[in-house]
Coordinates of C-alpha atoms in Angstrom, one line a residue:
M455 CA 5.7 -37.5 -11.5
D456 CA 7.6 -36.5 -8.4
D457 CA 4.9 -33.0 -8.4
A458 CA 7.9 -31.1 -6.7
H459 CA 9.7 -31.4 -9.9
K460 CA 7.0 -31.3 -12.7
I461 CA 6.7 -28.4 -14.8
L462 CA 3.9 -28.3 -18.3
C463 CA 5.3 -27.3 -21.6
P464 CA 3.8 -23.8 -21.7
Y465 CA 2.7 -24.0 -25.3
C466 CA 1.4 -27.2 -25.3
R467 CA 1.0 -28.1 -21.5
A468 CA 2.4 -31.8 -21.8
E469 CA 4.7 -33.2 -18.4
L470 CA 8.3 -32.4 -18.9
E471 CA 11.2 -33.2 -16.4
E472 CA 12.3 -29.7 -15.0
G473 CA 14.5 -28.0 -16.2
A474 CA 13.8 -29.0 -19.8
A475 CA 15.5 -27.9 -22.6
G476 CA 12.5 -28.3 -24.8
C477 CA 9.9 -30.0 -25.9
P478 CA 9.5 -33.3 -27.4
H479 CA 5.7 -33.4 -28.0
C480 CA 5.3 -29.7 -30.0
K481 CA 8.6 -29.6 -30.5
R482 CA 9.2 -26.6 -29.2
S483 CA 12.7 -25.1 -27.6
F484 CA 12.9 -23.2 -24.6
E485 CA 16.0 -21.4 -24.8
G486 CA 16.4 -17.9 -26.0
R487 CA 12.4 -17.8 -26.2
N488 CA 12.6 -14.7 -23.2
P489 CA 15.6 -11.7 -23.4
A490 CA 18.5 -11.5 -21.3
G491 CA 17.5 -11.0 -17.5
A492 CA 13.3 -12.7 -17.8
L493 CA 14.1 -15.9 -16.8
P494 CA 13.8 -18.5 -19.0
V495 CA 11.0 -20.6 -20.3
G496 CA 10.1 -23.6 -18.3
T497 CA 11.1 -22.1 -14.8
L498 CA 9.3 -23.5 -12.1
L499 CA 8.3 -20.9 -9.9
A500 CA 7.5 -21.9 -5.9
G501 CA 7.1 -25.5 -7.2
R502 CA 3.6 -24.9 -8.8
Y503 CA 3.8 -22.3 -11.7
T504 CA 5.4 -22.5 -15.4
V505 CA 6.7 -19.7 -16.8
G506 CA 6.0 -19.3 -19.8
E507 CA 7.1 -16.5 -22.9
M508 CA 8.0 -12.6 -21.1
L509 CA 4.0 -10.7 -22.3
S510 CA 5.6 -7.0 -21.8
L511 CA 8.1 -5.3 -19.5
D512 CA 7.4 -1.9 -17.8
G513 CA 8.6 0.1 -15.5
E514 CA 7.3 -2.1 -12.6
G515 CA 8.2 -4.7 -13.9
I516 CA 7.9 -8.0 -16.4
L517 CA 4.9 -10.2 -17.1
Y518 CA 5.2 -13.9 -18.3
R519 CA 3.0 -16.1 -19.9
G520 CA 2.8 -19.1 -17.6
V521 CA 0.4 -22.5 -16.6
E522 CA -0.6 -23.5 -12.9
N523 CA 1.3 -27.4 -13.1
R524 CA -1.1 -28.5 -10.1
G525 CA -4.0 -27.4 -12.3
R526 CA -3.2 -28.0 -16.3
F527 CA -4.6 -24.3 -16.6
R528 CA -2.9 -20.6 -18.2
V529 CA -2.1 -18.0 -16.5
T530 CA -0.2 -15.1 -16.0
I531 CA 2.6 -14.0 -14.4
K532 CA 4.1 -9.9 -13.3
E533 CA 7.5 -9.9 -11.7
Y534 CA 8.4 -7.2 -9.6
F535 CA 11.8 -5.6 -11.5
P536 CA 12.2 -2.5 -11.8
I537 CA 14.8 -1.3 -14.3
T538 CA 15.7 1.5 -12.8
L539 CA 16.4 0.5 -9.5
S540 CA 17.5 -3.5 -10.2
A541 CA 21.1 -4.2 -11.1
E542 CA 21.7 -6.5 -13.8
R543 CA 20.9 -10.1 -11.8
G544 CA 23.5 -13.1 -12.7
S545 CA 22.3 -17.1 -12.6
D546 CA 20.8 -17.4 -10.2
W547 CA 18.4 -15.2 -11.0
Q548 CA 17.8 -12.8 -7.3
L549 CA 16.9 -9.8 -7.8
R550 CA 19.4 -6.4 -6.8
P551 CA 19.2 -2.9 -6.4
K552 CA 21.0 -0.7 -8.0
P553 CA 23.6 1.0 -5.2
G554 CA 22.2 3.4 -3.5
S555 CA 18.5 2.6 -4.1
E556 CA 18.3 -0.4 -1.2
V557 CA 16.0 1.8 0.8
L558 CA 13.2 2.0 -2.2
L559 CA 13.6 -0.9 -4.1
K560 CA 12.6 -2.5 -0.6
T561 CA 10.0 -0.4 -0.3
T562 CA 8.9 -1.1 -3.1
R563 CA 8.8 -4.3 -3.4
M564 CA 6.1 -4.5 -0.3
D565 CA 4.4 -2.0 -2.2
F566 CA 4.1 -4.0 -4.9
A567 CA 3.2 -6.6 -2.3
D568 CA 0.9 -5.6 0.1
L569 CA -1.2 -4.2 -4.2
Y570 CA -1.5 -7.3 -4.9
R571 CA -2.7 -8.9 -1.5
S572 CA -4.8 -7.5 -1.2
I573 CA -6.9 -7.2 -4.9
Q574 CA -6.4 -10.8 -4.2
R575 CA -8.7 -11.2 -1.4
I576 CA -12.0 -8.9 -3.6
T577 CA -11.0 -11.0 -6.4
P578 CA -13.2 -13.1 -8.2
A579 CA -16.1 -11.6 -7.1
T580 CA -15.3 -8.2 -8.9
G581 CA -15.3 -7.5 -12.6
L582 CA -11.4 -7.0 -11.5
E583 CA -8.7 -9.7 -12.9
A584 CA -8.8 -12.2 -10.4
V585 CA -5.3 -12.7 -8.5
L586 CA -4.9 -16.0 -7.7
D587 CA -1.6 -16.3 -5.2
V588 CA 1.5 -13.9 -4.7
V589 CA 5.0 -15.8 -4.4
E590 CA 8.2 -15.1 -3.0
A591 CA 11.2 -15.8 -5.1
N592 CA 14.0 -14.8 -6.2
N593 CA 14.6 -11.8 -3.7
T594 CA 11.9 -10.2 -4.8
V595 CA 7.8 -10.9 -5.6
Y596 CA 5.2 -12.6 -8.2
A597 CA 1.8 -11.9 -8.1
V598 CA -0.3 -14.7 -10.3
L599 CA -3.0 -13.5 -12.4
E600 CA -5.8 -15.4 -14.1
N601 CA -6.0 -15.6 -17.8
P602 CA -9.6 -13.5 -18.1
G603 CA -9.5 -14.2 -21.8
G604 CA -11.3 -11.7 -24.7
I605 CA -9.8 -8.8 -26.0
P606 CA -8.2 -5.5 -24.6
L607 CA -11.8 -2.8 -25.1
D608 CA -9.3 -0.5 -27.7
Q609 CA -9.1 -3.7 -30.4
W610 CA -13.3 -3.8 -29.6
L611 CA -14.2 -0.7 -30.3
D612 CA -11.9 -0.8 -33.7
K613 CA -13.4 -3.9 -34.5
Q614 CA -16.8 -2.7 -33.6
K615 CA -16.7 0.7 -35.9
K616 CA -18.7 2.7 -34.3
N617 CA -19.8 4.3 -31.9
V618 CA -21.4 2.7 -28.4
P619 CA -24.9 3.4 -27.1
P620 CA -24.7 4.9 -23.7
E621 CA -27.0 2.6 -22.8
A622 CA -24.6 -0.2 -24.2
A623 CA -21.4 1.2 -22.9
C624 CA -22.9 1.2 -18.9
A625 CA -23.9 -2.1 -19.0
M626 CA -20.8 -3.6 -20.4
L627 CA -19.0 -0.5 -17.7
Q628 CA -20.7 -1.7 -14.7
P629 CA -18.9 -4.5 -13.9
V630 CA -15.1 -2.7 -14.1
F631 CA -17.5 0.3 -11.8
N632 CA -18.3 -2.1 -9.3
G633 CA -15.1 -3.8 -9.6
V634 CA -13.5 -0.3 -9.2
A635 CA -15.2 0.4 -5.8
A636 CA -13.9 -2.6 -4.6
M637 CA -10.8 -1.3 -4.6
H638 CA -11.6 2.5 -3.3
Q639 CA -13.5 0.9 -0.6
V640 CA -9.8 -1.5 1.0
G641 CA -8.1 2.4 -0.1
L642 CA -6.3 0.9 -3.5
V643 CA -6.3 3.5 -6.3
H644 CA -6.4 1.7 -9.5
R645 CA -4.8 4.8 -12.2
G646 CA -3.9 2.9 -15.3
I647 CA -7.7 2.4 -16.5
C648 CA -7.9 2.8 -20.0
P649 CA -9.0 1.0 -22.8
E650 CA -6.6 -1.4 -23.0
N651 CA -6.2 -2.5 -19.4
I652 CA -10.1 -3.9 -20.2
R653 CA -10.7 -6.4 -21.6
V654 CA -14.2 -6.9 -23.0
L655 CA -15.2 -11.2 -22.5
D656 CA -16.9 -13.2 -24.9
N657 CA -20.4 -12.3 -23.0
G658 CA -19.8 -8.9 -23.7
R659 CA -19.3 -7.7 -20.3
A660 CA -16.4 -6.1 -19.4
R661 CA -13.5 -6.8 -16.9
L662 CA -10.7 -4.6 -16.0
T663 CA -6.9 -5.5 -15.4
G664 CA -3.8 -3.7 -15.8
Y665 CA -2.9 -3.4 -11.4
A666 CA 0.0 -1.2 -10.6
T667 CA 1.5 0.4 -7.6
I668 CA 1.4 3.9 -7.4
G669 CA 5.1 4.6 -8.3
L670 CA 4.3 3.8 -11.8
R671 CA 1.1 5.8 -12.2
T672 CA 2.5 9.5 -11.5
A673 CA 5.3 11.2 -13.4
G674 CA 8.5 11.6 -11.1
S675 CA 8.4 9.2 -8.6
G676 CA 12.3 7.0 -9.7
L677 CA 10.3 4.0 -12.0
H678 CA 10.0 4.6 -15.4
G679 CA 6.7 6.1 -15.5
Q680 CA 3.5 4.1 -17.5
L681 CA 0.3 6.9 -18.3
Y682 CA -2.2 6.9 -20.7
E683 CA -2.7 10.1 -23.2
G684 CA -5.7 10.9 -22.8
Y685 CA -6.6 9.0 -19.6
S686 CA -4.5 9.4 -16.4
A687 CA -5.6 12.5 -14.9
P688 CA -4.0 15.6 -14.9
E689 CA -2.7 15.0 -11.2
Q690 CA -1.0 12.0 -12.2
Y691 CA 1.4 14.0 -14.2
S692 CA 3.6 15.9 -10.7
A693 CA 4.3 13.6 -8.3
V694 CA 3.8 16.6 -5.7
E695 CA -0.4 16.5 -6.1
F696 CA -2.2 14.4 -4.7
E697 CA -4.5 11.2 -6.0
G698 CA -7.8 9.8 -5.0
R699 CA -10.2 7.8 -5.9
Y700 CA -11.4 10.7 -8.1
T701 CA -8.3 10.5 -10.1
D702 CA -10.5 6.8 -11.2
V703 CA -13.2 8.9 -11.7
Y704 CA -11.1 10.9 -14.5
S705 CA -10.2 7.8 -16.5
L706 CA -13.1 5.8 -16.1
S707 CA -14.7 10.0 -17.1
A708 CA -12.6 9.2 -20.6
V709 CA -13.5 5.4 -21.4
F710 CA -17.0 6.5 -20.8
Y711 CA -16.3 9.4 -23.5
R712 CA -14.4 6.9 -26.1
M713 CA -17.0 4.4 -25.8
V714 CA -19.5 7.1 -27.2
C715 CA -17.4 8.8 -28.9
G716 CA -15.4 7.3 -31.0
Q717 CA -12.4 9.6 -29.8
S718 CA -10.6 9.8 -26.6
P719 CA -10.4 12.8 -24.9
V720 CA -8.0 15.2 -25.1
P721 CA -4.4 14.0 -23.2
A722 CA -4.6 15.9 -19.2
A723 CA -1.6 17.9 -19.9
Q724 CA -2.5 19.3 -22.8
R725 CA -5.5 20.4 -21.3
L726 CA -3.4 22.3 -18.4
V727 CA -1.9 24.7 -21.1
T728 CA -4.8 25.0 -23.5
D729 CA -8.7 23.2 -22.7
S730 CA -10.0 22.4 -25.7
N731 CA -11.2 19.4 -25.3
L732 CA -15.1 19.2 -25.9
G733 CA -18.1 18.2 -24.9
A734 CA -19.6 14.3 -25.7
R735 CA -22.7 15.7 -27.3
T736 CA -21.0 18.5 -29.4
V737 CA -18.7 15.7 -31.1
N738 CA -21.7 13.3 -30.7
P739 CA -25.6 14.5 -31.0
A740 CA -26.8 11.1 -30.1
V741 CA -25.6 11.5 -27.5
P742 CA -27.9 12.7 -24.5
A743 CA -27.7 15.6 -22.6
Y744 CA -27.2 14.6 -19.3
V745 CA -24.5 11.9 -19.9
S746 CA -22.8 15.0 -21.9
E747 CA -22.9 17.1 -18.5
A748 CA -22.0 14.0 -16.1
L749 CA -18.6 13.2 -18.4
D750 CA -18.1 17.0 -17.9
L751 CA -18.0 16.9 -14.6
G752 CA -16.1 12.9 -14.1
L753 CA -13.2 14.9 -16.6
Q754 CA -12.7 18.2 -15.0
L755 CA -9.2 18.6 -14.4
E756 CA -9.6 20.4 -10.7
P757 CA -9.7 17.6 -8.4
A758 CA -12.8 19.2 -6.2
R759 CA -14.5 20.4 -9.0
R760 CA -15.1 16.7 -10.3
I761 CA -17.4 13.8 -9.6
Q762 CA -15.9 12.0 -6.4
T763 CA -16.6 8.4 -6.7
V764 CA -17.5 5.5 -9.2
P765 CA -21.2 5.3 -8.1
Q766 CA -21.9 8.3 -8.3
L767 CA -20.6 8.6 -11.8
G768 CA -22.9 5.2 -12.7
R769 CA -25.6 6.9 -11.4
A770 CA -25.4 10.5 -13.0
L771 CA -24.4 8.1 -16.9
S772 CA -27.4 6.5 -16.2
S773 CA -30.2 8.8 -14.9
P774 CA -31.5 12.3 -15.8
Q775 CA -31.3 13.7 -12.0
A776 CA -29.0 12.1 -10.9
A777 CA -26.8 13.9 -13.1
E778 CA -28.5 16.6 -12.2
E779 CA -28.1 16.5 -9.0
E780 CA -24.1 16.2 -8.7
A781 CA -23.9 19.1 -11.7
R782 CA -26.3 21.5 -8.9
T783 CA -23.8 19.9 -6.2
L784 CA -20.8 20.4 -7.4
H785 CA -20.9 23.3 -9.4
A786 CA -22.3 24.7 -6.2
A787 CA -18.4 22.9 -4.0
G788 CA -17.1 25.1 -7.8
R789 CA -18.3 29.1 -6.7
R790 CA -17.3 28.0 -2.7
L791 CA -14.4 27.4 -4.3
Q792 CA -13.7 30.3 -6.4
R793 CA -14.9 32.7 -3.7
E794 CA -11.4 30.6 -1.4
K795 CA -8.9 31.1 -4.1
K796 CA -9.4 35.0 -4.7
P797 CA -6.1 36.4 -5.4
A798 CA -5.0 38.4 -2.3
L799 CA -5.0 42.7 -1.9
S800 CA -1.3 43.8 -2.5
L801 CA 0.8 45.5 -0.6
T802 CA 0.4 49.0 -1.6
A803 CA -3.5 48.5 -0.7
I804 CA -2.8 46.4 2.9
L805 CA -0.8 49.2 3.6
T806 CA -3.1 52.0 2.5
G807 CA -5.8 50.3 4.6
I808 CA -4.1 50.3 7.6
L809 CA -3.3 54.7 7.4
I810 CA -6.1 55.5 6.6
L811 CA -7.5 52.9 9.6
L812 CA -5.2 54.2 12.3
A813 CA -6.3 57.9 11.0
V814 CA -9.7 57.6 11.8
L815 CA -9.4 56.1 15.3
T816 CA -7.4 59.0 16.0
L817 CA -10.0 60.8 15.1
L818 CA -12.4 59.0 16.8
T819 CA -10.7 59.2 19.8
L820 CA -9.6 63.1 19.7
W821 CA -14.1 63.3 18.9
G822 CA -15.1 61.4 22.3
L823 CA -12.5 63.3 24.9
L824 CA -14.1 66.8 23.1
G825 CA -17.9 65.7 22.8
R826 CA -17.3 63.1 27.0
V827 CA -16.5 67.2 29.0
G828 CA -19.5 67.8 30.6
Q829 CA -21.4 65.1 29.3
P830 CA -22.6 62.1 32.0
E831 CA -20.3 58.6 31.4
E832 CA -22.4 56.4 28.8
P833 CA -22.3 52.8 29.3
P834 CA -18.6 51.4 26.5
A835 CA -19.7 50.8 23.7
S836 CA -18.2 47.4 23.4
S837 CA -21.6 46.5 25.5
Q838 CA -23.7 47.8 22.5
A839 CA -22.0 46.2 20.3
S840 CA -21.6 43.2 21.8
S841 CA -25.3 43.0 21.3
A842 CA -24.8 42.5 17.0
P843 CA -25.1 39.6 15.5
S844 CA -22.6 38.3 14.1
A845 CA -22.1 36.6 11.2
V846 CA -22.9 32.4 10.9
T847 CA -20.1 30.1 9.7
V848 CA -20.9 27.2 7.9
N849 CA -19.6 23.7 8.0
Y850 CA -19.8 20.6 5.5
V851 CA -19.3 17.2 7.1
P852 CA -16.1 15.9 5.5
D853 CA -15.2 12.2 3.9
F854 CA -14.6 9.7 5.9
V855 CA -15.1 7.0 4.4
G856 CA -11.5 4.7 3.4
M857 CA -10.2 7.0 6.0
T858 CA -9.3 4.7 9.8
Y859 CA -10.4 6.2 12.9
S860 CA -6.6 6.3 14.2
Q861 CA -6.6 9.1 11.5
I862 CA -9.8 10.6 12.6
Q863 CA -9.1 10.8 15.9
T864 CA -5.2 12.0 15.8
N865 CA -6.1 14.8 13.4
R866 CA -6.9 18.5 16.1
Q867 CA -9.6 19.9 13.9
Y868 CA -12.6 17.1 13.5
A869 CA -11.7 16.6 17.4
G870 CA -12.8 20.1 17.8
I871 CA -15.7 20.2 15.9
Y872 CA -17.8 16.3 16.3
L873 CA -18.5 14.2 18.6
F874 CA -18.1 10.7 17.6
Y875 CA -20.4 7.3 18.4
V876 CA -18.0 4.1 16.7
T877 CA -19.9 0.6 16.4
E878 CA -18.0 -1.9 14.5
E879 CA -19.0 -4.5 11.6
Y880 CA -17.0 -7.5 10.1
S881 CA -15.6 -6.4 6.7
D882 CA -14.0 -9.1 3.9
S883 CA -12.5 -6.0 2.6
A884 CA -11.8 -2.1 4.2
P885 CA -8.9 -3.0 6.8
V886 CA -9.1 -3.6 10.3
G887 CA -10.2 0.1 11.4
T888 CA -11.0 1.7 8.1
V889 CA -14.5 3.7 7.9
L890 CA -17.2 1.7 6.1
T891 CA -19.5 4.2 6.1
Q892 CA -21.0 7.7 7.8
E893 CA -23.9 9.3 9.5
P894 CA -24.1 11.5 8.2
A895 CA -23.3 11.9 5.0
A896 CA -20.3 14.0 3.2
G897 CA -20.9 17.4 2.5
T898 CA -23.6 18.0 4.9
A899 CA -24.2 21.6 5.6
I900 CA -23.7 22.8 10.0
T901 CA -23.4 25.6 11.5
E902 CA -20.7 27.1 13.6
G903 CA -20.7 25.0 17.1
E904 CA -22.9 22.6 16.5
N905 CA -20.6 19.9 17.2
P906 CA -22.7 17.6 15.9
T907 CA -22.3 13.6 16.8
I908 CA -21.5 11.7 13.8
R909 CA -21.7 7.8 13.5
L910 CA -19.5 5.6 12.2
V911 CA -18.7 2.1 11.5
I912 CA -15.6 0.7 11.2
S913 CA -13.8 -2.3 10.4
K914 CA -12.9 -5.3 12.3
G915 CA -11.3 -6.8 9.8
P916 CA -12.3 -10.1 7.5
Q917 CA -13.5 -12.7 9.8
M918 CA -12.0 -15.9 9.9
V919 CA -13.2 -19.8 9.1
E920 CA -10.9 -22.6 9.3
M921 CA -10.0 -24.4 6.2
P922 CA -12.5 -28.3 6.4
N923 CA -11.3 -31.3 4.5
T924 CA -13.3 -31.5 1.4
I925 CA -11.0 -34.2 0.2
G926 CA -12.7 -37.0 -1.7
F927 CA -15.8 -34.4 -1.3
T928 CA -18.3 -34.7 -4.7
Q929 CA -17.5 -31.4 -6.3
E930 CA -21.2 -30.9 -4.7
G931 CA -20.5 -31.4 -1.3
A932 CA -17.3 -29.9 -1.5
I933 CA -19.1 -26.3 -2.5
H934 CA -21.4 -27.2 -0.7
E935 CA -19.0 -27.6 2.5
L936 CA -17.0 -24.6 1.2
E937 CA -20.4 -21.8 0.9
S938 CA -21.3 -23.2 3.8
R939 CA -18.5 -22.1 5.7
G940 CA -18.2 -18.2 4.2
L941 CA -15.2 -19.4 1.3
V942 CA -16.2 -19.5 -2.6
P943 CA -14.8 -22.1 -4.2
S944 CA -13.3 -22.4 -7.9
C945 CA -12.7 -25.1 -9.5
F946 CA -10.9 -27.1 -12.0
M947 CA -10.3 -30.3 -13.7
V948 CA -7.3 -31.9 -13.5
V949 CA -6.5 -35.0 -16.2
N950 CA -7.0 -38.3 -14.3
D951 CA -4.6 -41.3 -14.8
G952 CA -6.4 -43.9 -12.6
S953 CA -5.2 -42.9 -9.3
Y954 CA -8.4 -40.8 -7.8
A955 CA -12.3 -41.1 -8.1
S956 CA -14.2 -39.3 -10.9
G957 CA -15.7 -35.8 -10.2
C958 CA -13.7 -36.6 -6.7
V959 CA -12.0 -33.7 -4.9
V960 CA -7.7 -33.9 -5.2
A961 CA -6.6 -31.9 -3.6
C962 CA -7.1 -27.5 -2.4
S963 CA -5.1 -24.8 -2.8
V964 CA -5.6 -24.6 1.8
E965 CA -4.3 -27.1 3.5
P966 CA -7.1 -28.1 5.7
G967 CA -7.9 -26.8 9.1
T968 CA -5.5 -23.1 8.4
M969 CA -7.9 -20.4 9.2
V970 CA -8.6 -18.3 5.9
E971 CA -10.3 -14.8 5.7
A972 CA -14.2 -16.0 4.9
G973 CA -15.2 -14.9 1.0
S974 CA -11.4 -16.2 0.5
T975 CA -11.0 -18.3 -3.1
I976 CA -10.1 -21.7 -2.6
V977 CA -9.3 -23.3 -5.4
V978 CA -11.1 -27.2 -5.8
Y979 CA -8.8 -29.8 -8.2
I980 CA -11.4 -32.3 -9.2
A981 CA -10.6 -35.5 -11.3
A982 CA -11.8 -36.2 -14.8
D983 CA -13.0 -38.6 -16.6
R984 CA -10.0 -42.0 -17.0
D985 CA -10.7 -41.7 -20.2
V986 CA -9.9 -37.7 -21.3
Q987 CA -6.9 -37.6 -22.6
I988 CA -4.8 -34.8 -23.4
T989 CA -5.5 -34.1 -27.7
T990 CA -4.1 -30.8 -27.5
T991 CA -1.9 -30.2 -30.3
P992 CA 0.9 -27.6 -31.5
E993 CA -1.3 -26.6 -34.0
T994 CA -4.4 -26.5 -31.5
A995 CA -2.8 -24.8 -28.5
D996 CA -1.0 -21.9 -31.0
P997 CA -2.6 -21.2 -33.8
A998 CA -0.9 -18.0 -34.5
G999 CA 2.2 -19.8 -32.9
Q1000 CA 2.8 -17.7 -30.4
G1001 CA 1.4 -19.3 -27.8
E1002 CA -1.9 -17.3 -27.5
S1003 CA -4.4 -20.6 -26.6
Q1004 CA -6.7 -19.3 -23.9
D1005 CA -10.3 -20.9 -24.4
G1006 CA -11.4 -24.7 -25.3
D1007 CA -8.0 -27.0 -24.1
P1008 CA -9.5 -29.9 -22.3
E1009 CA -6.9 -30.2 -20.0
Q1010 CA -8.0 -25.8 -18.8
T1011 CA -11.1 -27.1 -18.1
P1012 CA -12.8 -24.6 -15.1
A1013 CA -15.9 -27.3 -13.0
E1014 CA -19.5 -25.7 -14.3

């Protein structure tokens, strides 16, 4: 069958003609499976993916089950379709804006595409759900995601029926911590970290899902927002508050709190009114004091008093010494913040002070004039006063990591205080011009007037390499060739009707000769043995009757 017109049944993955109303193999009908406005089951997307049933709908778009037709493996497909900005679409499935929403829809659609392309560059080598493809069609954007398997963390915790020891929670969440740190390194903030968006795999490790643009995860943004009570940070409840890496620190701390305490923290919006959230050790006395202290620092309502980065949080949760150091640093920062927030003097007090000052100056002037009669001249008082020591002002080195060098150059405050020494390095994750590291570190104290030199390492962007032609290579040979060029092979077995040599490469996701980023994931399709047949029946493919099967099907075989 011509691949350009081939779809797979999203239930049993048998081959069908494009436009089929149902599957003769598993006897499932496609008509009426998805609600009006969603893509119909069986839609061919980008000539490569078959759309299945709708899984969920949020203010940003629609999540579908799907199948990658060439490799015969299951995927999920996120369609950008913001309900507050989109008009009802017709039979051509084109996304159209509501009157007056044209510009906002266009800019948010670009944000959606940029988000998933950025995540595609840093997956699947982290604890993040991998983005396999980003497709533009129907006047909108589709993100094709891996199907990670496993179950959501909230369901996993309900089945455990007991609290998770902090050491086990650290081990389970470590891939998620790594993945969120990788997002932060390229300037992304997840904003939706919660047990619902973390999946626990069969090996007990966790993987983070649920990506979204800032609009979906911030109240009052124009999209129909999606916040998670107990896990969303307080700054997400206002469109005028700035969000940063510390926003995800709050959510990760809340997830950890849920795992070790058996309950979620009090929702941030409620805490802003009356903070009644109990310390982790109060809820569960088995929690070590340093873990409870670290969680308290991670769940601070004011971002300036909160642990600032995910690596710092991870260290504080696993080391008493690191937790103590974070507490000492943040308590000092809190005292500075308190001094800066001292209430201003009232207008009456200011006027009274001015009057007193004027009276004192008048008396001193008269005294000086009377005392000068018949007395030799003395040096001006200002010359004596100038020799008095002045107060020393201490500044703290800002956190430049994650900023662009152009932002630093155009900031007059930075230019007036610091001298910058810049070097460049390739980076697979950080955009061109982004600061990778700095020396001295953020928070280092300096005396005003020192003009210290800040050494910055700036990203040159990803190193580009040429995609080799691996068609006909053995799986081992293709892996070696791709890895020698700094590419990451991801191999899948495809059904072989005898047209290909078993165990050899029949296609790749990138055409030979294409320039790609070093570190990019290349999907490599390996021909299976000829005697491997499609044996999945409707019952084994979907025992629950809802297309839930994810693992163990012969056609969906990652090549090990």
